[in-house]
Short mmCIF file of C-alpha atoms in Angstrom, two decimals:
data_model
loop_
_atom_site.label_atom_id
_atom_site.label_comp_id
_atom_site.label_asym_id
_atom_site.label_seq_id
_atom_site.Cartn_x
_atom_site.Cartn_y
_atom_site.Cartn_z
CA UNK R 23 122.07 109.81 84.92
CA UNK R 24 117.98 108.46 84.76
CA UNK R 25 115.04 109.93 82.90
CA UNK R 26 112.80 111.42 85.11
CA UNK R 27 110.16 112.55 83.99
CA UNK R 28 107.56 114.94 86.29
CA UNK R 29 103.86 114.23 86.66
CA UNK R 30 102.09 118.07 88.40
CA UNK R 31 99.60 115.53 91.08
CA UNK R 32 99.24 116.14 94.90
CA UNK R 33 98.01 113.23 97.51
CA UNK R 34 97.44 113.06 101.28
CA UNK R 35 100.66 111.98 103.31
CA UNK R 36 100.42 109.40 106.64
CA UNK R 37 103.35 110.38 109.34
CA UNK R 38 105.37 107.54 110.01
CA UNK R 39 103.78 106.72 113.92
CA UNK R 40 100.93 107.71 115.30
CA UNK R 41 99.15 110.58 112.14
CA UNK R 42 95.31 109.11 111.37
CA UNK R 43 95.16 108.64 107.35
CA UNK R 44 92.00 107.38 107.69
CA UNK R 45 90.67 110.93 107.54
CA UNK R 46 93.28 112.16 104.29
CA UNK R 47 91.90 110.15 101.58
CA UNK R 48 94.60 110.67 98.31
CA UNK R 49 94.55 112.93 95.88
CA UNK R 50 96.27 110.84 93.70
CA UNK R 51 98.90 108.11 93.20
CA UNK R 52 102.73 108.06 92.38
CA UNK R 53 103.58 106.07 88.86
CA UNK R 54 106.45 105.29 87.58
CA UNK R 55 106.18 105.51 83.78
CA UNK R 56 105.07 102.36 82.14
CA UNK R 57 106.51 100.94 78.67
CA UNK R 58 105.16 98.95 76.36
CA UNK R 59 102.87 96.35 77.38
CA UNK R 60 100.86 93.79 76.34
CA UNK R 61 97.58 92.99 78.87
CA UNK R 62 96.83 89.29 79.70
CA UNK R 63 93.46 88.39 81.59
CA UNK R 64 94.00 85.20 82.82
CA UNK R 65 91.18 83.15 84.52
CA UNK R 66 93.23 80.99 87.84
CA UNK R 67 93.50 77.48 87.59
CA UNK R 68 93.94 77.61 91.47
CA UNK R 69 91.72 78.62 93.66
CA UNK R 70 93.98 79.99 95.81
CA UNK R 71 94.39 82.60 93.15
CA UNK R 72 91.60 84.12 92.35
CA UNK R 73 91.72 86.44 88.25
CA UNK R 74 91.94 89.56 90.96
CA UNK R 75 94.92 88.33 92.80
CA UNK R 76 98.79 90.76 92.13
CA UNK R 77 100.69 87.95 90.67
CA UNK R 78 97.92 86.18 89.17
CA UNK R 79 98.64 86.69 85.52
CA UNK R 80 102.98 86.37 85.65
CA UNK R 81 101.97 82.71 88.19
CA UNK R 82 99.38 81.80 84.25
CA UNK R 83 102.24 82.59 82.47
CA UNK R 84 103.82 80.30 83.82
CA UNK R 85 102.34 77.38 84.22
CA UNK R 86 101.59 76.93 81.08
CA UNK R 87 105.75 77.49 79.83
CA UNK R 88 105.70 74.52 82.17
CA UNK R 89 108.23 76.53 84.76
CA UNK R 90 106.19 76.60 88.11
CA UNK R 91 103.27 74.12 89.25
CA UNK R 92 100.81 73.76 91.39
CA UNK R 93 100.10 71.29 93.97
CA UNK R 94 97.37 68.08 93.55
CA UNK R 95 95.08 69.25 95.63
CA UNK R 96 94.51 72.33 93.14
CA UNK R 97 96.33 75.27 94.94
CA UNK R 98 99.26 77.37 94.26
CA UNK R 99 100.34 78.13 97.57
CA UNK R 100 101.96 81.75 96.50
CA UNK R 101 102.32 83.11 99.76
CA UNK R 102 104.32 80.25 100.97
CA UNK R 103 108.57 80.29 100.93
CA UNK R 104 110.35 79.18 97.77
CA UNK R 105 113.43 76.89 98.67
CA UNK R 106 117.15 77.43 96.55
CA UNK R 107 115.81 73.20 95.83
CA UNK R 108 113.07 74.85 94.04
CA UNK R 109 114.25 78.32 93.02
CA UNK R 110 117.02 75.55 90.60
CA UNK R 111 114.17 73.48 89.32
CA UNK R 112 112.30 76.99 88.05
CA UNK R 113 115.48 78.24 87.20
CA UNK R 114 116.31 74.80 84.66
CA UNK R 115 112.43 74.85 83.48
CA UNK R 116 112.84 78.76 82.82
CA UNK R 117 116.44 79.38 80.89
CA UNK R 118 118.69 77.35 78.36
CA UNK R 119 121.75 79.31 79.13
CA UNK R 120 125.30 77.93 77.98
CA UNK R 121 127.84 76.69 81.46
CA UNK R 122 129.53 78.49 82.04
CA UNK R 123 131.51 76.40 85.35
CA UNK R 124 131.84 73.47 85.87
CA UNK R 125 129.66 72.00 89.48
CA UNK R 126 131.53 71.13 92.37
CA UNK R 127 130.06 68.19 94.25
CA UNK R 128 127.39 69.46 97.53
CA UNK R 129 127.92 67.16 100.23
CA UNK R 130 124.37 67.88 101.02
CA UNK R 131 123.03 66.96 97.56
CA UNK R 132 123.11 63.99 97.27
CA UNK R 133 122.59 62.09 93.97
CA UNK R 134 119.11 61.10 94.72
CA UNK R 135 118.06 64.28 96.09
CA UNK R 136 115.23 65.42 94.00
CA UNK R 137 116.70 68.08 92.65
CA UNK R 138 119.84 67.38 92.36
CA UNK R 139 120.62 68.11 88.51
CA UNK R 140 118.70 71.40 88.21
CA UNK R 141 120.79 72.11 91.18
CA UNK R 142 124.30 71.51 89.11
CA UNK R 143 122.53 73.04 86.26
CA UNK R 144 121.96 76.70 88.49
CA UNK R 145 126.01 76.62 89.40
CA UNK R 146 126.64 75.81 86.31
CA UNK R 147 124.72 78.53 84.44
CA UNK R 148 126.33 81.19 86.70
CA UNK R 149 122.55 81.36 88.65
CA UNK R 150 123.09 80.23 91.70
CA UNK R 151 126.47 79.94 94.11
CA UNK R 152 127.29 77.95 96.41
CA UNK R 153 128.53 78.03 100.80
CA UNK R 154 132.36 77.43 101.78
CA UNK R 155 132.56 73.83 101.74
CA UNK R 156 131.13 72.16 98.81
CA UNK R 157 127.33 72.65 100.75
CA UNK R 158 124.67 74.24 98.81
CA UNK R 159 121.24 74.07 101.67
CA UNK R 160 118.97 73.06 99.48
CA UNK R 161 115.90 73.18 101.66
CA UNK R 162 117.21 77.01 102.79
CA UNK R 163 114.77 79.35 101.73
CA UNK R 164 115.65 82.01 99.54
CA UNK R 165 115.60 86.26 100.64
CA UNK R 166 113.82 88.36 97.73
CA UNK R 167 117.34 89.40 97.42
CA UNK R 168 118.81 86.73 96.50
CA UNK R 169 116.54 86.23 93.72
CA UNK R 170 116.53 88.84 91.47
CA UNK R 171 120.69 88.40 92.39
CA UNK R 172 120.63 84.86 90.75
CA UNK R 173 118.28 86.60 88.07
CA UNK R 174 121.42 89.48 87.71
CA UNK R 175 124.34 87.12 87.51
CA UNK R 176 122.86 83.80 85.31
CA UNK R 177 121.90 86.53 82.26
CA UNK R 178 125.06 88.26 83.19
CA UNK R 179 123.10 91.94 83.31
CA UNK R 180 125.14 95.19 84.63
CA UNK R 181 123.55 98.20 86.08
CA UNK R 182 124.06 100.97 83.39
CA UNK R 183 123.58 103.85 85.39
CA UNK R 184 125.13 104.51 89.45
CA UNK R 185 123.67 102.26 91.40
CA UNK R 186 123.00 104.24 93.79
CA UNK R 187 120.91 106.20 91.96
CA UNK R 188 118.89 103.65 90.77
CA UNK R 189 118.34 101.93 94.11
CA UNK R 190 117.10 105.77 95.65
CA UNK R 191 113.68 104.36 93.96
CA UNK R 192 113.84 102.08 97.12
CA UNK R 193 113.11 103.57 100.39
CA UNK R 194 114.59 100.53 102.53
CA UNK R 195 117.89 101.04 99.79
CA UNK R 196 119.72 100.77 103.38
CA UNK R 197 119.00 96.54 104.15
CA UNK R 198 119.93 96.10 100.70
CA UNK R 199 123.36 93.46 101.64
CA UNK R 200 126.55 94.75 99.83
CA UNK R 201 126.46 92.25 97.98
CA UNK R 202 123.21 92.46 96.46
CA UNK R 203 123.20 96.47 95.93
CA UNK R 204 124.97 96.18 91.72
CA UNK R 205 122.81 93.65 90.62
CA UNK R 206 119.24 94.37 92.01
CA UNK R 207 119.89 98.32 89.96
CA UNK R 208 120.68 95.65 87.13
CA UNK R 209 117.56 93.63 87.65
CA UNK R 210 115.99 97.43 88.04
CA UNK R 211 116.70 99.19 85.30
CA UNK R 212 115.08 96.05 83.28
CA UNK R 213 112.01 95.88 84.71
CA UNK R 214 112.54 92.79 87.18
CA UNK R 215 111.58 93.86 90.27
CA UNK R 216 108.47 93.49 91.31
CA UNK R 217 107.06 94.58 94.58
CA UNK R 218 103.25 94.49 95.47
CA UNK R 219 101.88 95.93 97.24
CA UNK R 220 103.87 98.99 97.61
CA UNK R 221 106.37 99.87 94.71
CA UNK R 222 108.96 102.07 96.85
CA UNK R 223 109.21 99.10 99.52
CA UNK R 224 111.46 96.04 98.26
CA UNK R 225 111.74 93.61 101.51
CA UNK R 226 115.06 93.08 99.91
CA UNK R 227 115.61 90.12 103.07
CA UNK R 228 112.58 89.12 103.61
CA UNK R 229 112.00 85.86 101.71
CA UNK R 230 110.30 85.41 98.32
CA UNK R 231 107.07 84.09 98.19
CA UNK R 232 105.81 81.38 95.38
CA UNK R 233 104.05 84.70 93.79
CA UNK R 234 107.13 86.93 94.21
CA UNK R 235 108.78 84.17 92.11
CA UNK R 236 106.88 83.74 89.58
CA UNK R 237 107.09 87.40 88.55
CA UNK R 238 110.63 88.04 88.87
CA UNK R 239 111.31 84.32 86.67
CA UNK R 240 108.24 86.27 83.94
CA UNK R 241 110.21 89.77 83.86
CA UNK R 242 113.72 87.98 83.77
CA UNK R 243 112.55 86.10 80.31
CA UNK R 244 110.81 89.78 79.21
CA UNK R 245 113.30 91.05 79.39
CA UNK R 246 114.81 88.13 77.43
CA UNK R 247 112.67 88.75 74.38
CA UNK R 248 111.71 85.63 75.55
CA UNK R 249 107.81 86.44 76.67
CA UNK R 250 105.49 89.02 75.23
CA UNK R 251 105.31 91.99 78.47
CA UNK R 252 102.41 92.03 81.74
CA UNK R 253 100.54 95.22 82.40
CA UNK R 254 101.46 95.57 86.00
CA UNK R 255 100.96 98.19 88.27
CA UNK R 256 103.96 96.47 90.58
CA UNK R 257 106.74 96.14 88.04
CA UNK R 258 109.15 98.78 88.87
CA UNK R 259 110.90 100.86 86.24
CA UNK R 260 113.75 102.66 85.79
CA UNK R 261 112.17 105.98 84.67
CA UNK R 262 110.19 107.18 87.68
CA UNK R 263 107.72 109.80 87.50
CA UNK R 264 107.92 112.43 89.96
CA UNK R 265 105.25 113.39 91.51
CA UNK R 266 104.12 116.18 93.73
CA UNK R 267 103.04 115.24 96.95
CA UNK R 268 100.59 117.42 99.00
CA UNK R 269 100.86 117.63 103.45
CA UNK R 270 98.24 119.35 103.91
CA UNK R 271 97.89 123.01 106.84
CA UNK R 272 97.33 121.65 109.99
CA UNK R 273 100.00 118.80 110.42
CA UNK R 274 101.77 118.31 113.07
CA UNK R 275 105.79 117.61 112.77
CA UNK R 276 106.50 116.11 115.39
CA UNK R 277 109.74 118.02 115.75
CA UNK R 278 112.99 117.34 119.17
CA UNK R 279 116.17 119.39 120.09
CA UNK R 280 119.08 118.71 121.21
CA UNK R 281 118.87 119.54 124.97
CA UNK R 282 115.49 118.74 127.08
CA UNK R 283 114.52 122.57 127.25
CA UNK R 284 114.97 126.12 126.18
CA UNK R 285 114.82 128.60 129.23
CA UNK R 286 114.13 132.03 127.63
CA UNK R 287 113.04 135.47 129.02
CA UNK R 288 109.65 136.43 127.59
CA UNK R 289 110.82 139.30 125.58
CA UNK R 290 113.46 137.03 123.61
CA UNK R 291 114.14 135.93 121.06
CA UNK R 292 116.53 133.14 119.87
CA UNK R 293 117.29 131.26 116.24
CA UNK R 294 116.66 127.96 116.67
CA UNK R 295 117.07 124.88 115.16
CA UNK R 296 114.65 121.35 115.85
CA UNK R 297 115.37 117.85 114.60
CA UNK R 298 112.28 115.78 112.78
CA UNK R 299 111.75 113.05 115.45
CA UNK R 300 110.02 110.54 112.40
CA UNK R 301 109.97 110.56 108.63
CA UNK R 302 106.55 111.59 107.20
CA UNK R 303 105.32 108.93 104.22
CA UNK R 304 102.81 109.14 101.85
CA UNK R 305 100.01 106.31 102.20
CA UNK R 306 101.62 104.26 99.35
CA UNK R 307 104.88 104.63 101.72
CA UNK R 308 106.48 106.86 99.70
CA UNK R 309 109.23 108.87 102.20
CA UNK R 310 108.71 112.40 102.07
CA UNK R 311 110.20 114.60 104.84
CA UNK R 312 112.93 111.67 106.11
CA UNK R 313 113.82 111.48 109.67
CA UNK R 314 116.51 114.52 111.75
CA UNK R 315 115.31 116.77 108.77
CA UNK R 316 116.40 120.29 110.00
CA UNK R 317 113.55 122.43 110.64
CA UNK R 318 114.72 126.04 111.40
CA UNK R 319 113.44 129.47 112.37
CA UNK R 320 113.30 131.43 115.31
CA UNK R 321 111.24 131.98 119.16
CA UNK R 322 108.84 134.95 119.40
CA UNK R 323 107.48 136.39 122.04
CA UNK R 324 103.47 135.95 121.32
CA UNK R 325 101.63 137.61 123.98
CA UNK R 326 102.44 136.24 127.18
CA UNK R 327 104.56 133.50 126.25
CA UNK R 328 106.89 132.56 122.92
CA UNK R 329 105.89 130.76 119.97
CA UNK R 330 108.56 129.23 117.13
CA UNK R 331 107.79 130.02 113.69
CA UNK R 332 109.61 127.93 111.26
CA UNK R 333 111.61 129.82 107.68
CA UNK R 334 113.18 126.86 107.16
CA UNK R 335 113.66 123.13 106.08
CA UNK R 336 116.59 120.64 105.05
CA UNK R 337 117.01 117.68 104.54
CA UNK R 338 119.12 114.76 105.00
CA UNK R 339 120.98 115.50 101.29
CA UNK R 340 121.15 118.82 102.22
CA UNK R 341 117.57 120.33 100.17
CA UNK R 342 116.70 123.39 101.55
CA UNK R 343 112.94 124.16 101.81
CA UNK R 344 110.74 127.13 102.96
CA UNK R 345 108.45 126.01 105.99
CA UNK R 346 105.40 127.32 106.53
CA UNK R 347 104.66 126.38 110.23
CA UNK R 348 104.20 128.03 113.27
CA UNK R 349 104.36 126.25 117.24
CA UNK R 350 101.47 126.69 119.52
CA UNK R 351 102.02 129.60 122.06
CA UNK R 352 103.63 128.05 125.06
CA UNK R 353 103.31 129.86 128.08
CA UNK R 354 104.47 127.48 130.57
CA UNK R 355 107.24 129.33 133.22
CA UNK R 356 109.92 128.58 136.05
CA UNK R 357 110.39 130.96 138.72
CA UNK R 358 113.82 131.57 140.17
CA UNK R 359 114.48 132.80 143.03
CA UNK R 360 117.65 133.71 145.06
CA UNK R 361 118.91 130.78 146.81
CA UNK R 362 118.18 128.70 143.89
CA UNK R 363 120.22 125.94 142.60
CA UNK R 364 121.36 126.99 139.87
CA UNK R 365 122.32 123.64 137.83
CA UNK R 366 119.00 122.30 138.56
CA UNK R 367 117.94 125.06 136.96
CA UNK R 368 120.02 124.79 134.32
CA UNK R 369 120.86 121.25 133.89
CA UNK R 370 119.94 119.53 130.11
CA UNK R 371 119.02 123.40 129.23
CA UNK R 372 119.44 125.98 126.32
CA UNK R 373 119.96 129.39 127.43
CA UNK R 374 118.54 132.37 125.81
CA UNK R 375 121.27 135.13 126.29
CA UNK R 376 119.09 137.02 128.55
CA UNK R 377 117.37 133.91 131.19
CA UNK R 378 121.05 133.22 130.96
CA UNK R 379 121.89 136.58 132.41
CA UNK R 380 118.65 136.75 134.91
CA UNK R 381 118.54 133.67 135.68
CA UNK R 382 123.29 134.43 136.21
CA UNK R 383 121.83 137.54 138.95
CA UNK R 384 119.29 136.06 140.11
CA UNK R 385 121.27 132.84 142.36
CA UNK R 386 124.50 135.09 142.34
CA UNK R 387 125.82 132.00 139.77
CA UNK R 388 128.31 133.88 137.15
CA UNK R 389 129.56 130.26 135.76
CA UNK R 390 125.97 129.89 134.00
CA UNK R 391 127.48 132.42 131.39
CA UNK R 392 130.67 130.15 130.65
CA UNK R 393 129.61 126.76 131.11
CA UNK R 394 125.98 126.13 129.94
CA UNK R 395 124.39 126.31 126.38
CA UNK R 396 123.69 129.41 124.85
CA UNK R 397 121.51 130.98 122.18
CA UNK R 398 120.92 134.28 121.39
CA UNK R 399 123.72 137.72 121.30
CA UNK R 400 125.98 135.24 122.76
CA UNK R 401 128.36 134.87 126.25
CA UNK R 402 129.71 139.15 125.10
CA UNK R 403 126.17 140.85 125.51
CA UNK R 404 126.63 138.99 129.32
CA UNK R 405 127.58 141.25 130.91
CA UNK R 406 125.83 143.94 130.45
CA UNK R 407 122.06 142.01 130.74
CA UNK R 408 123.10 141.18 134.45
CA UNK R 409 123.57 144.41 135.22
CA UNK R 410 119.53 144.92 134.18
CA UNK R 411 118.92 141.92 136.07
CA UNK R 412 120.99 142.76 139.59
CA UNK R 413 118.59 143.26 142.80
CA UNK R 414 115.46 141.05 142.10
CA UNK R 415 114.66 138.32 143.98
CA UNK R 416 112.70 136.17 141.48
CA UNK R 417 112.55 136.24 138.30
CA UNK R 418 110.03 134.06 135.62
CA UNK R 419 111.97 132.11 132.60
CA UNK R 420 109.63 130.23 130.13
CA UNK R 421 110.08 126.97 129.59
CA UNK R 422 110.34 124.90 126.00
CA UNK R 423 110.03 121.50 125.83
CA UNK R 424 109.61 120.58 122.59
CA UNK R 425 108.92 116.72 123.30
CA UNK R 426 106.02 117.67 125.15
CA UNK R 427 104.90 121.53 124.62
CA UNK R 428 106.01 121.97 121.62
CA UNK R 429 103.27 120.92 118.86
CA UNK R 430 104.99 122.75 115.43
CA UNK R 431 101.96 122.98 112.98
CA UNK R 432 102.19 123.93 109.06
CA UNK R 433 100.37 126.67 108.17
CA UNK R 434 99.65 126.10 104.34
CA UNK R 435 100.04 122.82 102.41
CA UNK R 436 104.16 122.50 102.16
CA UNK R 437 104.39 120.45 98.65
CA UNK R 438 107.20 117.51 98.38
CA UNK R 439 108.49 116.73 95.15
CA UNK R 440 109.53 112.69 94.79
CA UNK R 441 109.92 110.34 92.93
#
C-alpha cells in the first residue's frame, strides 16, 4: 500500500462547469510529500526560457550535460513537440545502457538519416520499439505517455504497488493507454513524472513538449542516481499527502433524476435519490465530488410546496458521507381535471403514491397504479388512497423538475479528503 500522510488543510472548489471561482480564493493548496532535494537555480541561457519558467532548471541541467540543445537563434522553443527521432537522439546522449537486442533495418530510416545511429541505439537498449513492417516513423511526434513508457522500459522499471492505486492519483488516468499503465505507474513511483501546471493531470496522449521531455529525462537520470535532485513543486511523488478540501456552504450542486419530473401531493414525504450532473473540482483541478454521485434524501412538505432535504451522498466508489444540503421550496403545480389524458400527465414522470392515487381517481385511469414509477408507500396503499380522492373534479399536484426548478445548495461546509 502507498504511504498516505495526512495534512489538515482546506481549499476552495469550483464546479467543473459554470461556477465562478474568482470569488473564493484557496486557503491552502494540495501538495505532495517531498523527498530530499537540492535546489538548483540556473540563469537561463535561452531568451524564451526565463529563469522562473517551470522547467528552466531541468532544461539548463540537461543542456550542461550535452543531452539537449537550443537553436541557433538563441531560443529553446520549450513548447515545441518532439519527434521520435529527436527523442532517440536525447536518449543516446543521456544514457549509456547495455545492448539488450539487435536493431532491425527500419525501412523509413535510411543510413543517411541524421538520427539513424541514435534510433538504432534506442531500439537496441530497449527504450524504443518500431511498428509492424519494420517501420519506425522518425518524424512522428511522441506523446507524453510514450516518453514515460520508453524511460520506464529502457531502465527496466516495474511498479512495486498496485498499478491502479498508483495511477489513481491522476484525475485523467482513464485516458492512459492500456500498454502504458504499468510503465507509467513505475515511473510515478520513481518520481519521473513532472506535471505542469496541475500535478494530478497527466495528459497522457497529448504530444510531449521539449520542456516536458527535458523534465522527464532529467528525473530519469535522478532515479538512476546519476544526477542531483532538483527541487520542483511539479514532480509527482508516490507518497501523496492527503488534503482536506472545504466546499463552502452556499455551493450549488446540480442534480438530475432518472425521470424528467416528479409529481407529488403537497402533504407527501418521498424518499428520492438524485445524481450529480457535473464534477466538483478544486481550483487546482483535484476531483472532489465525481459526476454521478448519488444524493439521497427526501422531498418533504414546506409551506405551500415541497423541498428536497439531502441526507447522504454516495460516491461512485461506494463511499457514503452525510450531506447537509437542501433545495429551494418548489411550488410549481399542475392541475389535473376530469377528462384529462392521464398519459400526457404522467409521461416521463415518477409519481408519489398519493399523487398517483389522486390522478387515478380524478381521471378514472386505474392503470396508473400498475404502470408508472411510484415513490413512497407503493401500490398496496393506492386502493385506500384512491377512495379519498373519488368525487373530486380536479386536484393540484406539485411538479419537481430537477433540471430546471430544483436548486440543491449546501447548508454547511462539506469537507472532502483527497490526495
